[in-house]
Structure formats: C-alpha cells, structure tokens
mmCIF file of C-alpha atoms in Angstrom:
data_model
loop_
_atom_site.group_PDB
_atom_site.id
_atom_site.type_symbol
_atom_site.label_atom_id
_atom_site.label_comp_id
_atom_site.label_asym_id
_atom_site.label_seq_id
_atom_site.Cartn_x
_atom_site.Cartn_y
_atom_site.Cartn_z
ATOM 1 C CA MET F 1 25.667 7.683 -18.923
ATOM 2 C CA THR F 2 22.621 8.773 -16.932
ATOM 3 C CA GLY F 3 20.757 9.407 -20.174
ATOM 4 C CA LEU F 4 21.698 5.952 -21.496
ATOM 5 C CA LEU F 5 20.523 4.331 -18.257
ATOM 6 C CA PHE F 6 17.069 5.916 -18.354
ATOM 7 C CA VAL F 7 16.609 5.443 -22.104
ATOM 8 C CA LEU F 8 17.337 1.720 -21.741
ATOM 9 C CA PHE F 9 15.121 1.484 -18.674
ATOM 10 C CA PHE F 10 12.063 2.957 -20.408
ATOM 11 C CA LEU F 11 12.808 1.018 -23.592
ATOM 12 C CA PHE F 12 12.845 -2.277 -21.683
ATOM 13 C CA MET F 13 9.588 -1.349 -19.942
ATOM 14 C CA LEU F 14 7.891 -0.429 -23.232
ATOM 15 C CA ILE F 15 8.696 -3.814 -24.760
ATOM 16 C CA GLY F 16 7.263 -5.607 -21.738
ATOM 17 C CA VAL F 17 10.376 -6.614 -19.782
ATOM 18 C CA PRO F 18 9.507 -7.122 -16.075
ATOM 19 C CA ILE F 19 10.315 -4.108 -13.918
ATOM 20 C CA ALA F 20 13.071 -5.780 -11.889
ATOM 21 C CA LEU F 21 14.861 -6.977 -15.035
ATOM 22 C CA SER F 22 14.403 -3.554 -16.669
ATOM 23 C CA ILE F 23 16.074 -1.868 -13.712
ATOM 24 C CA GLY F 24 18.875 -4.423 -13.464
ATOM 25 C CA ALA F 25 19.671 -4.679 -17.192
ATOM 26 C CA SER F 26 19.670 -0.928 -17.831
ATOM 27 C CA THR F 27 21.887 -0.270 -14.807
ATOM 28 C CA MET F 28 24.310 -3.054 -15.732
ATOM 29 C CA ALA F 29 24.587 -1.736 -19.295
ATOM 30 C CA ALA F 30 25.340 1.793 -18.096
ATOM 31 C CA LEU F 31 27.963 0.545 -15.627
ATOM 32 C CA TYR F 32 29.540 -1.678 -18.301
ATOM 33 C CA PHE F 33 29.931 1.184 -20.784
ATOM 34 C CA GLN F 34 31.392 3.338 -18.018
ATOM 35 C CA GLY F 35 33.985 0.645 -17.334
ATOM 36 C CA VAL F 36 32.826 -0.200 -13.806
ATOM 37 C CA PRO F 37 33.505 -3.860 -12.812
ATOM 38 C CA LEU F 38 30.189 -5.726 -12.870
ATOM 39 C CA MET F 39 31.105 -7.429 -9.593
ATOM 40 C CA VAL F 40 29.682 -4.242 -8.060
ATOM 41 C CA VAL F 41 26.229 -5.326 -9.224
ATOM 42 C CA THR F 42 26.130 -8.507 -7.162
ATOM 43 C CA GLN F 43 27.668 -6.726 -4.171
ATOM 44 C CA GLN F 44 25.065 -3.982 -4.206
ATOM 45 C CA MET F 45 22.188 -6.426 -4.818
ATOM 46 C CA PHE F 46 23.177 -8.366 -1.716
ATOM 47 C CA GLN F 47 23.704 -5.177 0.270
ATOM 48 C CA GLY F 48 20.251 -3.927 -0.769
ATOM 49 C CA ILE F 49 18.441 -6.834 0.873
ATOM 50 C CA ASN F 50 20.885 -7.335 3.755
ATOM 51 C CA SER F 51 18.631 -5.692 6.329
ATOM 52 C CA PHE F 52 16.967 -7.219 9.383
ATOM 53 C CA ALA F 53 13.967 -4.911 8.926
ATOM 54 C CA LEU F 54 13.165 -6.591 5.592
ATOM 55 C CA VAL F 55 12.442 -9.840 7.435
ATOM 56 C CA ALA F 56 9.095 -8.241 8.222
ATOM 57 C CA VAL F 57 8.099 -8.033 4.542
ATOM 58 C CA PRO F 58 7.523 -11.756 3.808
ATOM 59 C CA MET F 59 5.998 -12.289 7.241
ATOM 60 C CA PHE F 60 3.410 -9.501 6.890
ATOM 61 C CA ILE F 61 2.610 -10.703 3.364
ATOM 62 C CA LEU F 62 2.014 -14.216 4.691
ATOM 63 C CA ALA F 63 -0.058 -12.987 7.645
ATOM 64 C CA GLY F 64 -2.221 -10.907 5.320
ATOM 65 C CA ASP F 65 -2.744 -13.828 2.924
ATOM 66 C CA LEU F 66 -3.730 -16.132 5.787
ATOM 67 C CA MET F 67 -6.266 -13.636 7.105
ATOM 68 C CA ALA F 68 -7.615 -12.835 3.631
ATOM 69 C CA GLN F 69 -8.242 -16.483 2.732
ATOM 70 C CA GLY F 70 -10.042 -17.335 5.934
ATOM 71 C CA LYS F 71 -13.193 -16.057 7.611
ATOM 72 C CA VAL F 72 -11.508 -13.064 9.233
ATOM 73 C CA SER F 73 -12.478 -10.716 6.398
ATOM 74 C CA GLU F 74 -16.097 -11.947 6.501
ATOM 75 C CA LYS F 75 -16.282 -11.317 10.246
ATOM 76 C CA LEU F 76 -14.851 -7.807 9.852
ATOM 77 C CA VAL F 77 -17.342 -6.977 7.092
ATOM 78 C CA SER F 78 -20.233 -8.222 9.260
ATOM 79 C CA PHE F 79 -19.080 -6.058 12.164
ATOM 80 C CA ALA F 80 -18.754 -2.979 9.929
ATOM 81 C CA ASP F 81 -22.228 -3.672 8.507
ATOM 82 C CA SER F 82 -23.748 -3.813 11.985
ATOM 83 C CA LEU F 83 -22.356 -0.321 12.667
ATOM 84 C CA PHE F 84 -23.256 1.547 9.470
ATOM 85 C CA GLY F 85 -25.423 -0.733 7.340
ATOM 86 C CA PHE F 86 -28.606 1.056 8.502
ATOM 87 C CA LEU F 87 -27.665 4.247 6.581
ATOM 88 C CA LYS F 88 -28.792 4.910 3.019
ATOM 89 C CA GLY F 89 -25.985 3.475 0.938
ATOM 90 C CA GLY F 90 -24.565 2.085 4.166
ATOM 91 C CA LEU F 91 -22.819 -0.810 2.420
ATOM 92 C CA SER F 92 -20.529 1.757 0.773
ATOM 93 C CA ILE F 93 -19.409 2.898 4.216
ATOM 94 C CA VAL F 94 -19.057 -0.735 5.223
ATOM 95 C CA ALA F 95 -16.704 -1.308 2.275
ATOM 96 C CA VAL F 96 -14.417 1.526 3.395
ATOM 97 C CA LEU F 97 -14.549 0.643 7.093
ATOM 98 C CA ALA F 98 -13.845 -3.015 6.378
ATOM 99 C CA GLY F 99 -10.912 -1.896 4.225
ATOM 100 C CA MET F 100 -9.572 0.125 7.137
ATOM 101 C CA PHE F 101 -9.989 -2.823 9.515
ATOM 102 C CA PHE F 102 -8.194 -5.170 7.159
ATOM 103 C CA ALA F 103 -5.499 -2.578 6.437
ATOM 104 C CA ALA F 104 -4.513 -2.862 10.087
ATOM 105 C CA ILE F 105 -3.887 -6.561 9.498
ATOM 106 C CA SER F 106 -2.454 -7.100 6.032
ATOM 107 C CA GLY F 107 -0.106 -4.220 5.087
ATOM 108 C CA SER F 108 -1.005 -4.839 1.431
ATOM 109 C CA GLY F 109 -3.338 -2.932 -0.871
ATOM 110 C CA ALA F 110 -4.070 -5.894 -3.119
ATOM 111 C CA ALA F 111 -4.801 -8.204 -0.172
ATOM 112 C CA THR F 112 -7.157 -5.626 1.340
ATOM 113 C CA THR F 113 -9.007 -5.198 -1.964
ATOM 114 C CA ALA F 114 -9.325 -8.956 -2.467
ATOM 115 C CA ALA F 115 -10.477 -9.669 1.092
ATOM 116 C CA VAL F 116 -13.117 -6.933 1.226
ATOM 117 C CA GLY F 117 -14.234 -7.451 -2.361
ATOM 118 C CA SER F 118 -14.807 -11.183 -2.091
ATOM 119 C CA SER F 119 -16.861 -10.690 1.077
ATOM 120 C CA LEU F 120 -18.936 -7.685 -0.004
ATOM 121 C CA VAL F 121 -19.497 -7.954 -3.761
ATOM 122 C CA PRO F 122 -22.332 -10.531 -3.595
ATOM 123 C CA GLU F 123 -24.214 -8.426 -1.033
ATOM 124 C CA LEU F 124 -23.674 -5.202 -2.986
ATOM 125 C CA ARG F 125 -25.112 -6.798 -6.111
ATOM 126 C CA LYS F 126 -28.077 -8.191 -4.176
ATOM 127 C CA LYS F 127 -28.888 -4.715 -2.790
ATOM 128 C CA GLY F 128 -28.845 -3.130 -6.251
ATOM 129 C CA TYR F 129 -25.643 -1.079 -5.994
ATOM 130 C CA ASP F 130 -24.021 0.042 -9.231
ATOM 131 C CA PRO F 131 -21.447 -2.740 -9.813
ATOM 132 C CA ALA F 132 -18.738 -0.505 -11.300
ATOM 133 C CA ALA F 133 -19.078 2.121 -8.551
ATOM 134 C CA ALA F 134 -18.970 -0.583 -5.872
ATOM 135 C CA ALA F 135 -15.888 -2.205 -7.409
ATOM 136 C CA SER F 136 -14.120 1.153 -7.718
ATOM 137 C CA LEU F 137 -14.881 1.992 -4.081
ATOM 138 C CA ILE F 138 -13.476 -1.346 -2.915
ATOM 139 C CA ALA F 139 -10.335 -0.751 -5.003
ATOM 140 C CA ALA F 140 -9.962 2.778 -3.605
ATOM 141 C CA SER F 141 -10.431 1.460 -0.050
ATOM 142 C CA GLY F 142 -7.618 -1.000 -0.742
ATOM 143 C CA THR F 143 -5.156 1.901 -1.001
ATOM 144 C CA ILE F 144 -5.557 2.389 2.754
ATOM 145 C CA GLY F 145 -4.007 -1.071 3.155
ATOM 146 C CA VAL F 146 -0.492 0.346 2.729
ATOM 147 C CA VAL F 147 -1.029 3.481 4.833
ATOM 148 C CA ILE F 148 -2.572 2.227 8.083
ATOM 149 C CA PRO F 149 0.158 0.126 9.715
ATOM 150 C CA PRO F 150 1.493 -2.455 9.398
ATOM 151 C CA SER F 151 2.612 -1.394 5.934
ATOM 152 C CA VAL F 152 5.052 -3.179 3.639
ATOM 153 C CA PRO F 153 5.913 0.015 1.658
ATOM 154 C CA MET F 154 6.659 1.840 4.920
ATOM 155 C CA ILE F 155 9.112 -0.893 5.868
ATOM 156 C CA ILE F 156 10.824 -0.625 2.464
ATOM 157 C CA TYR F 157 11.032 3.166 2.759
ATOM 158 C CA ALA F 158 12.435 2.910 6.294
ATOM 159 C CA VAL F 159 15.221 0.615 5.065
ATOM 160 C CA ILE F 160 16.141 2.891 2.141
ATOM 161 C CA ALA F 161 15.920 6.157 4.080
ATOM 162 C CA GLN F 162 17.401 4.641 7.257
ATOM 163 C CA GLN F 163 14.431 5.752 9.335
ATOM 164 C CA SER F 164 12.499 4.150 12.170
ATOM 165 C CA VAL F 165 9.796 1.703 11.113
ATOM 166 C CA SER F 166 8.023 2.281 14.432
ATOM 167 C CA LYS F 167 7.832 6.059 13.881
ATOM 168 C CA LEU F 168 6.452 5.571 10.373
ATOM 169 C CA PHE F 169 3.854 3.137 11.699
ATOM 170 C CA LEU F 170 2.908 5.505 14.515
ATOM 171 C CA ASN F 171 2.367 8.391 12.089
ATOM 172 C CA GLY F 172 0.463 6.324 9.523
ATOM 173 C CA PHE F 173 -2.802 6.075 11.455
ATOM 174 C CA ILE F 174 -4.205 9.571 10.948
ATOM 175 C CA PRO F 175 -3.460 9.841 7.185
ATOM 176 C CA GLY F 176 -5.112 6.431 6.750
ATOM 177 C CA LEU F 177 -8.089 7.556 8.810
ATOM 178 C CA ILE F 178 -8.438 10.748 6.744
ATOM 179 C CA MET F 179 -8.311 8.692 3.546
ATOM 180 C CA GLY F 180 -11.111 6.500 4.877
ATOM 181 C CA LEU F 181 -13.269 9.455 5.940
ATOM 182 C CA GLY F 182 -12.788 11.108 2.551
ATOM 183 C CA LEU F 183 -13.871 7.968 0.711
ATOM 184 C CA MET F 184 -16.862 7.588 3.058
ATOM 185 C CA ALA F 185 -18.000 11.150 2.362
ATOM 186 C CA ILE F 186 -17.918 10.544 -1.388
ATOM 187 C CA ALA F 187 -19.659 7.174 -0.986
ATOM 188 C CA ILE F 188 -22.453 8.649 1.165
ATOM 189 C CA THR F 189 -23.007 11.425 -1.388
ATOM 190 C CA GLN F 190 -23.285 8.874 -4.172
ATOM 191 C CA GLY F 191 -25.570 6.696 -2.035
ATOM 192 C CA TYR F 192 -28.112 9.480 -1.581
ATOM 193 C CA ARG F 193 -27.859 10.630 -5.199
ATOM 194 C CA ARG F 194 -28.473 7.109 -6.493
ATOM 195 C CA ASN F 195 -31.021 6.294 -3.790
ATOM 196 C CA TYR F 196 -29.237 3.170 -2.593
ATOM 197 C CA PRO F 197 -31.185 1.051 -0.076
ATOM 198 C CA ARG F 198 -30.557 0.808 3.638
ATOM 199 C CA GLY F 199 -28.963 -2.363 4.956
ATOM 200 C CA THR F 200 -28.907 -4.062 8.337
ATOM 201 C CA ALA F 201 -31.070 -2.318 10.958
ATOM 202 C CA LEU F 202 -29.157 -0.731 13.819
ATOM 203 C CA SER F 203 -29.201 -3.023 16.830
ATOM 204 C CA LEU F 204 -26.962 -3.128 19.888
ATOM 205 C CA ALA F 205 -27.436 -6.889 20.073
ATOM 206 C CA THR F 206 -26.253 -7.281 16.472
ATOM 207 C CA ILE F 207 -23.279 -4.987 17.059
ATOM 208 C CA TRP F 208 -22.284 -6.950 20.160
ATOM 209 C CA GLY F 209 -22.680 -10.295 18.410
ATOM 210 C CA THR F 210 -20.631 -9.307 15.345
ATOM 211 C CA LEU F 211 -18.026 -7.643 17.565
ATOM 212 C CA LYS F 212 -17.524 -10.870 19.509
ATOM 213 C CA SER F 213 -17.298 -12.834 16.268
ATOM 214 C CA ALA F 214 -14.788 -10.401 14.738
ATOM 215 C CA SER F 215 -12.783 -9.898 17.926
ATOM 216 C CA TRP F 216 -10.088 -12.400 16.954
ATOM 217 C CA GLY F 217 -9.395 -10.478 13.755
ATOM 218 C CA LEU F 218 -9.611 -7.099 15.487
ATOM 219 C CA MET F 219 -7.050 -8.267 18.049
ATOM 220 C CA THR F 220 -4.423 -8.698 15.324
ATOM 221 C CA PRO F 221 -3.453 -5.006 14.996
ATOM 222 C CA VAL F 222 -3.688 -4.611 18.765
ATOM 223 C CA ILE F 223 -1.135 -7.390 19.268
ATOM 224 C CA ILE F 224 1.134 -6.281 16.408
ATOM 225 C CA LEU F 225 1.146 -2.533 16.977
ATOM 226 C CA GLY F 226 0.774 -2.717 20.733
ATOM 227 C CA GLY F 227 3.843 -4.948 20.889
ATOM 228 C CA ILE F 228 5.858 -2.605 18.654
ATOM 229 C CA PHE F 229 4.949 0.648 20.390
ATOM 230 C CA SER F 230 5.339 -0.820 23.873
ATOM 231 C CA GLY F 231 8.794 -2.086 22.977
ATOM 232 C CA VAL F 232 7.953 -5.740 23.580
ATOM 233 C CA PHE F 233 9.184 -6.668 20.105
ATOM 234 C CA THR F 234 10.594 -5.068 16.965
ATOM 235 C CA PRO F 235 8.561 -4.670 13.737
ATOM 236 C CA SER F 236 10.315 -7.731 12.286
ATOM 237 C CA GLU F 237 9.490 -9.802 15.353
ATOM 238 C CA ALA F 238 5.937 -8.426 15.257
ATOM 239 C CA ALA F 239 5.544 -9.767 11.720
ATOM 240 C CA VAL F 240 6.461 -13.271 12.881
ATOM 241 C CA VAL F 241 4.026 -12.952 15.791
ATOM 242 C CA ALA F 242 1.340 -11.917 13.266
ATOM 243 C CA VAL F 243 1.912 -15.068 11.198
ATOM 244 C CA ASN F 244 1.675 -17.316 14.259
ATOM 245 C CA TYR F 245 -1.467 -15.541 15.434
ATOM 246 C CA ALA F 246 -3.035 -15.823 11.953
ATOM 247 C CA LEU F 247 -2.292 -19.556 11.912
ATOM 248 C CA LEU F 248 -3.773 -19.977 15.402
ATOM 249 C CA VAL F 249 -6.982 -18.161 14.451
ATOM 250 C CA SER F 250 -7.390 -19.850 11.054
ATOM 251 C CA LEU F 251 -6.546 -23.414 12.103
ATOM 252 C CA PHE F 252 -7.904 -23.708 15.636
ATOM 253 C CA ILE F 253 -10.479 -20.970 16.264
ATOM 254 C CA TYR F 254 -12.360 -20.311 13.018
ATOM 255 C CA ARG F 255 -11.118 -23.611 11.534
ATOM 256 C CA ASP F 256 -11.599 -22.225 8.029
ATOM 257 C CA LEU F 257 -8.254 -23.329 6.588
ATOM 258 C CA LYS F 258 -6.857 -26.833 6.139
ATOM 259 C CA LEU F 259 -3.231 -27.865 5.742
ATOM 260 C CA PRO F 260 -3.471 -27.991 1.905
ATOM 261 C CA ASP F 261 -4.756 -24.388 2.013
ATOM 262 C CA ILE F 262 -1.819 -23.363 4.175
ATOM 263 C CA TYR F 263 0.609 -24.937 1.697
ATOM 264 C CA ARG F 264 -1.012 -23.073 -1.214
ATOM 265 C CA ILE F 265 -0.889 -19.771 0.685
ATOM 266 C CA LEU F 266 2.767 -20.342 1.614
ATOM 267 C CA ILE F 267 3.683 -20.885 -2.048
ATOM 268 C CA ARG F 268 1.824 -17.767 -3.179
ATOM 269 C CA SER F 269 3.313 -15.622 -0.412
ATOM 270 C CA ALA F 270 6.794 -16.930 -1.255
ATOM 271 C CA ILE F 271 6.335 -15.954 -4.907
ATOM 272 C CA THR F 272 5.144 -12.461 -3.939
ATOM 273 C CA THR F 273 8.079 -12.074 -1.557
ATOM 274 C CA ALA F 274 10.592 -13.249 -4.169
ATOM 275 C CA VAL F 275 9.320 -10.672 -6.661
ATOM 276 C CA ILE F 276 9.509 -7.832 -4.121
ATOM 277 C CA MET F 277 12.988 -8.834 -2.915
ATOM 278 C CA PHE F 278 14.286 -9.115 -6.491
ATOM 279 C CA VAL F 279 12.947 -5.630 -7.196
ATOM 280 C CA ILE F 280 14.603 -4.307 -4.028
ATOM 281 C CA ALA F 281 17.918 -5.954 -4.942
ATOM 282 C CA THR F 282 18.075 -4.596 -8.508
ATOM 283 C CA SER F 283 16.817 -1.182 -7.398
ATOM 284 C CA ALA F 284 19.609 -1.056 -4.814
ATOM 285 C CA VAL F 285 22.104 -1.227 -7.684
ATOM 286 C CA LEU F 286 20.273 1.605 -9.439
ATOM 287 C CA SER F 287 20.238 3.715 -6.276
ATOM 288 C CA TRP F 288 23.958 3.146 -5.717
ATOM 289 C CA THR F 289 24.720 4.039 -9.336
ATOM 290 C CA LEU F 290 22.698 7.252 -9.242
ATOM 291 C CA SER F 291 24.262 8.242 -5.924
ATOM 292 C CA SER F 292 27.794 7.608 -7.195
ATOM 293 C CA TRP F 293 27.022 9.799 -10.210
ATOM 294 C CA GLN F 294 25.570 12.455 -7.842
ATOM 295 C CA VAL F 295 22.296 12.432 -9.762
ATOM 296 C CA PRO F 296 20.086 13.125 -6.688
ATOM 297 C CA SER F 297 22.127 16.230 -5.879
ATOM 298 C CA ALA F 298 21.907 17.438 -9.473
ATOM 299 C CA ILE F 299 18.135 16.898 -9.521
ATOM 300 C CA ALA F 300 17.751 18.716 -6.204
ATOM 301 C CA GLU F 301 19.736 21.684 -7.506
ATOM 302 C CA SER F 302 17.730 21.745 -10.739
ATOM 303 C CA VAL F 303 14.380 21.688 -8.968
ATOM 304 C CA LEU F 304 15.464 24.301 -6.426
ATOM 305 C CA SER F 305 16.542 26.549 -9.282
ATOM 306 C CA LEU F 306 12.976 26.530 -10.651
ATOM 307 C CA SER F 307 11.500 28.194 -7.588
ATOM 308 C CA THR F 308 12.421 29.336 -4.117
ATOM 309 C CA ASN F 309 8.892 28.702 -2.862
ATOM 310 C CA PRO F 310 8.829 25.408 -0.901
ATOM 311 C CA TYR F 311 5.085 25.018 -1.546
ATOM 312 C CA ILE F 312 5.632 25.090 -5.309
ATOM 313 C CA ILE F 313 8.553 22.672 -5.070
ATOM 314 C CA MET F 314 6.543 20.220 -2.975
ATOM 315 C CA LEU F 315 3.737 20.436 -5.547
ATOM 316 C CA LEU F 316 6.290 19.400 -8.188
ATOM 317 C CA VAL F 317 7.435 16.544 -5.955
ATOM 318 C CA VAL F 318 3.825 15.382 -5.529
ATOM 319 C CA GLY F 319 3.380 15.501 -9.302
ATOM 320 C CA ILE F 320 6.492 13.356 -9.811
ATOM 321 C CA ILE F 321 5.250 10.801 -7.259
ATOM 322 C CA LEU F 322 1.770 10.579 -8.782
ATOM 323 C CA ILE F 323 3.035 10.287 -12.364
ATOM 324 C CA THR F 324 5.557 7.628 -11.357
ATOM 325 C CA GLY F 325 2.824 5.667 -9.593
ATOM 326 C CA VAL F 326 0.828 5.580 -12.823
ATOM 327 C CA PHE F 327 3.533 3.675 -14.674
ATOM 328 C CA ILE F 328 5.618 1.841 -12.050
ATOM 329 C CA GLU F 329 4.592 -0.637 -9.350
ATOM 330 C CA THR F 330 4.630 0.678 -5.766
ATOM 331 C CA ALA F 331 7.719 -1.070 -4.369
ATOM 332 C CA SER F 332 9.793 -0.294 -7.472
ATOM 333 C CA ALA F 333 8.704 3.347 -7.554
ATOM 334 C CA LEU F 334 9.456 3.697 -3.856
ATOM 335 C CA ILE F 335 12.972 2.351 -4.263
ATOM 336 C CA ILE F 336 13.683 4.466 -7.344
ATOM 337 C CA LEU F 337 12.240 7.765 -6.061
ATOM 338 C CA THR F 338 13.361 7.783 -2.425
ATOM 339 C CA PRO F 339 17.121 8.262 -3.033
ATOM 340 C CA VAL F 340 16.354 10.900 -5.677
ATOM 341 C CA LEU F 341 13.718 12.974 -3.874
ATOM 342 C CA LEU F 342 14.720 12.602 -0.214
ATOM 343 C CA PRO F 343 17.803 14.875 -0.435
ATOM 344 C CA LEU F 344 15.650 17.523 -2.119
ATOM 345 C CA VAL F 345 12.883 17.552 0.488
ATOM 346 C CA VAL F 346 15.397 17.469 3.350
ATOM 347 C CA GLN F 347 16.877 20.701 1.941
ATOM 348 C CA LEU F 348 13.377 22.179 2.165
ATOM 349 C CA GLY F 349 13.228 21.269 5.859
ATOM 350 C CA ILE F 350 10.808 18.346 5.432
ATOM 351 C CA ASP F 351 11.297 15.639 8.045
ATOM 352 C CA PRO F 352 12.148 12.229 6.480
ATOM 353 C CA ILE F 353 9.291 10.616 8.431
ATOM 354 C CA HIS F 354 6.869 13.187 6.991
ATOM 355 C CA PHE F 355 8.198 12.555 3.496
ATOM 356 C CA GLY F 356 7.834 8.822 4.036
ATOM 357 C CA LEU F 357 4.105 9.314 4.582
ATOM 358 C CA ILE F 358 3.878 11.597 1.540
ATOM 359 C CA ILE F 359 5.516 9.116 -0.802
ATOM 360 C CA VAL F 360 3.623 6.088 0.585
ATOM 361 C CA VAL F 361 0.243 7.835 0.273
ATOM 362 C CA GLY F 362 1.159 9.153 -3.187
ATOM 363 C CA LEU F 363 2.235 5.765 -4.490
ATOM 364 C CA ALA F 364 -0.797 4.119 -2.862
ATOM 365 C CA ILE F 365 -2.914 6.277 -5.168
ATOM 366 C CA GLY F 366 -0.979 4.698 -8.047
ATOM 367 C CA MET F 367 -2.679 1.421 -7.145
ATOM 368 C CA ILE F 368 -5.884 2.767 -8.738
ATOM 369 C CA THR F 369 -4.393 4.631 -11.722
ATOM 370 C CA PRO F 370 -3.957 2.496 -14.873
ATOM 371 C CA PRO F 371 -1.986 1.037 -16.527
ATOM 372 C CA VAL F 372 -0.188 -0.230 -13.395
ATOM 373 C CA ALA F 373 -3.181 -0.351 -11.041
ATOM 374 C CA ILE F 374 -3.028 -3.554 -9.035
ATOM 375 C CA ASN F 375 -6.132 -2.762 -6.958
ATOM 376 C CA LEU F 376 -8.232 -2.203 -10.086
ATOM 377 C CA TYR F 377 -7.068 -5.521 -11.529
ATOM 378 C CA VAL F 378 -7.957 -7.304 -8.296
ATOM 379 C CA ALA F 379 -11.360 -5.584 -8.140
ATOM 380 C CA SER F 380 -11.987 -6.489 -11.788
ATOM 381 C CA SER F 381 -11.131 -10.110 -11.051
ATOM 382 C CA VAL F 382 -13.366 -10.280 -7.974
ATOM 383 C CA THR F 383 -16.362 -8.557 -9.607
ATOM 384 C CA GLU F 384 -15.830 -9.959 -13.122
ATOM 385 C CA LEU F 385 -16.315 -6.454 -14.542
ATOM 386 C CA PRO F 386 -14.247 -4.959 -17.407
ATOM 387 C CA LEU F 387 -11.374 -2.785 -16.223
ATOM 388 C CA GLU F 388 -12.638 0.121 -18.356
ATOM 389 C CA ARG F 389 -15.920 0.369 -16.428
ATOM 390 C CA ILE F 390 -14.202 0.349 -13.066
ATOM 391 C CA THR F 391 -11.643 2.925 -14.228
ATOM 392 C CA ARG F 392 -14.357 5.419 -15.211
ATOM 393 C CA ALA F 393 -16.116 4.949 -11.871
ATOM 394 C CA ILE F 394 -12.909 5.431 -9.849
ATOM 395 C CA ILE F 395 -12.457 9.114 -10.779
ATOM 396 C CA PRO F 396 -14.374 10.688 -7.810
ATOM 397 C CA TYR F 397 -12.468 8.518 -5.334
ATOM 398 C CA LEU F 398 -9.173 9.255 -7.081
ATOM 399 C CA LEU F 399 -9.740 13.006 -6.762
ATOM 400 C CA GLY F 400 -10.670 12.580 -3.105
ATOM 401 C CA LEU F 401 -7.466 10.665 -2.357
ATOM 402 C CA ILE F 402 -5.357 13.290 -4.147
ATOM 403 C CA ALA F 403 -6.968 15.926 -1.911
ATOM 404 C CA VAL F 404 -5.958 13.852 1.132
ATOM 405 C CA LEU F 405 -2.389 13.628 -0.214
ATOM 406 C CA LEU F 406 -2.203 17.423 -0.478
ATOM 407 C CA LEU F 407 -3.448 17.627 3.104
ATOM 408 C CA VAL F 408 -0.663 15.264 4.194
ATOM 409 C CA VAL F 409 1.872 17.442 2.341
ATOM 410 C CA TYR F 410 0.787 20.881 3.468
ATOM 411 C CA VAL F 411 -0.932 20.403 6.838
ATOM 412 C CA PRO F 412 1.230 17.938 8.814
ATOM 413 C CA ILE F 413 0.386 19.578 12.135
ATOM 414 C CA VAL F 414 -3.337 18.936 11.679
ATOM 415 C CA LEU F 415 -2.552 15.291 10.934
ATOM 416 C CA GLY F 416 -0.385 14.978 14.033
ATOM 417 C CA ILE F 417 2.685 14.004 12.028
ATOM 418 C CA SER F 418 5.851 14.028 14.105
ATOM 419 C CA GLY F 419 9.366 12.802 13.568
#
C-alpha cells in the first residue's frame, strides 16, 4: 500500500493537481484499498491543525504582509544603505542586510523577497548593477526570512515534532546570520569583479537619521522575541502582538496604509493561511498513515543499514531534504519529511532542535531551486526579468547556502546550537 500511496502522489503532482489535494487524495485512496474507514481522514485532518501553536501562523503572515506593504521595508533599506552603501558594490550588502532585518519581522521568505526587492530594484538598476545578479541576490536573501525568527516553518516543525517554538527561535539567529554573511561575501566578490559603483557616502549623521526613521520597524523583532524569551507571552500571543504593532505603525505613525489597503491585505493573508492550513491538515493524514504502517521505522533501518558512519548518513539526509525542496513547497515538504526523518536522526543522537534547524535551512534553500522556487518567482515578478536569467545567476548564492547548511549539520557547537 505504501507503493500505491507514493505512486498516486507523484502521479497527481505530475498532472498538476495542487499539493494539498495530491497528498489528501493519494492517502485516501491507499486507506480505502486497505479497508480503513475514511472517517479517520477527517479525524486526523482536524487533529493535525488542532494546536494552539498554529495560531501564530496566520498572525505572523498578516504582520509580515502589513510591514511589507507599508514604508517599513523602505526605512530598513535606507538604514542598511547608510551603513554599507559606501563600499564598492555596497548595494549588494544592503540587499542582504535588509533581508536579514525584514526576516526578523515577517517569518516568510516570499514576503522578505518582495519587500526588499520592491524597495531596492529601482536603485540597483539606476546604479548599473547586473539586473539578473541583483534579482538572484534578493531572492537568495529571502531564504533568511524563514531562518531568523520569527519563522512560520519553525512553528510548523515544532508542532509536528512536539518541540519548543521558543528554543527553535532562540537557535535560529546564528544560522541566519551565517547565511547572511555568506551571501555578503559572495556579493562583495562579485561587486569588485564587476566594478560596481559605490553608493551613499558614510556619514554618522545619515546613519543616525535613517536609524531614527527605521526604529519603529527595528523595534518589531525586539518586542516579539524579547517578549517570548522573557516569558511575557507565548509565541502565539507574540504573533498577535506583532499584528497590533504593525497596524499601529502603518496606520498612525508612518500613515502609509489606508483602511481599503488593510482589507486587501487581510484577504490575501487569509488566502495564504487557508492554503497552509489545508496542506497541514492533509499532510497530518499522510503522517498518521505512514506512522501506522511503520514506514519511518523501516526507512530508518534501511538508511542505517547503508552505513554505520553518522556523517555519511547525515549527508544522505541533507540530500533528501534538498531534493525534496526542489519539487515540493516548504510547508508541505516539512510536514512530509519530519515524521519520516526525525526518528532516524534521533537514533544518530541528533537533538530534535538541531534537526529542526537543519530541515528549515535545507528547505529554505528550496525556495531558490526551480521548479518550486517561490522566491525566484517573486523576484522575477518584482524585477520583470525572465525566470531563466535569474536562475542562472542564482548558482553562486545557491552553492554558498548549501555550504552554510553543511556547517549547520556538522558544526553545531560553532553555531551555538543547543537543545
């Protein structure tokens, strides 16, 4: 029956059936032919989304959309430019740094890419930067959006693996920082090789002015993460606080959004949330089915039989994560892979929190690997460049991010990862 399930799943995907329906239909068919009452499907779908921690998902999505549509992203880009714009190719560094700033607000790779791209693309073109390279860098910087907390994929993983959202958030900073530094190093190298111009002259007055202007946006992660780590509120409560703060800043401080804009953002965020929750619900049925058939245990035994070397096994796990991210959207891949791979890595002595960072970083890389590469699609839309051009230009950044992933896997002590 396992073979039938996966054959139907990939068949549905190949003919263009949406991922959530592919998961649900293939699982239902396998259960039907096994003689399992289909009432189990609805029970497990409800159980899959019956978690208080998941309340944070729609709230962080909404907070990120509110910040992305307003002037917050512009203020963050201006502040980053005042710090590093004076360097040769400094706007490349600004793109990455702005992505890191916005990552600490949105929790979404696509939102980070859209916010930074819409603010920076006109300036990059004006300064003579290669459009495809600039678009690819912005897309690559967007991957940090799901690693630096708050992070929607981390919340989903925490629910599936029954781990602490706060611990995942706490350990997400350094991997996100390393990703940013890696992208900056590649961008600086390209800037000097292509003789990109210098940007804004370094000035303490400019830094102070842009810092004051961007302070409302920069306070968002301080409020969210400070509240979580101090124990003032839970991650789910923090998400609601983030929405209220985003509304306060957008409506009454920057005054860049009107009520019709808020309504449009609410509708779009609701649609995004509905898609994610439907994926989580159908994937919960798949996870329950695989667990009842003891598939994760069988896979763990099979992989462990290939080698006794934990380094080799973890390399195989990384390969599985990266390949899955190429073909399956992040939330779906996370829900499918976690129940299968977590028992295996636990047998190797890998802490579930550590594995959570591995799988989130690995699937974040999938956001820039076609055909399912949401960040590339967003960057293509913002820059109006063909996807093919951006895909060719993304290769150096892709290799750099894979190197960071291997660092997360094999050198957790250097990254400060703790359970």
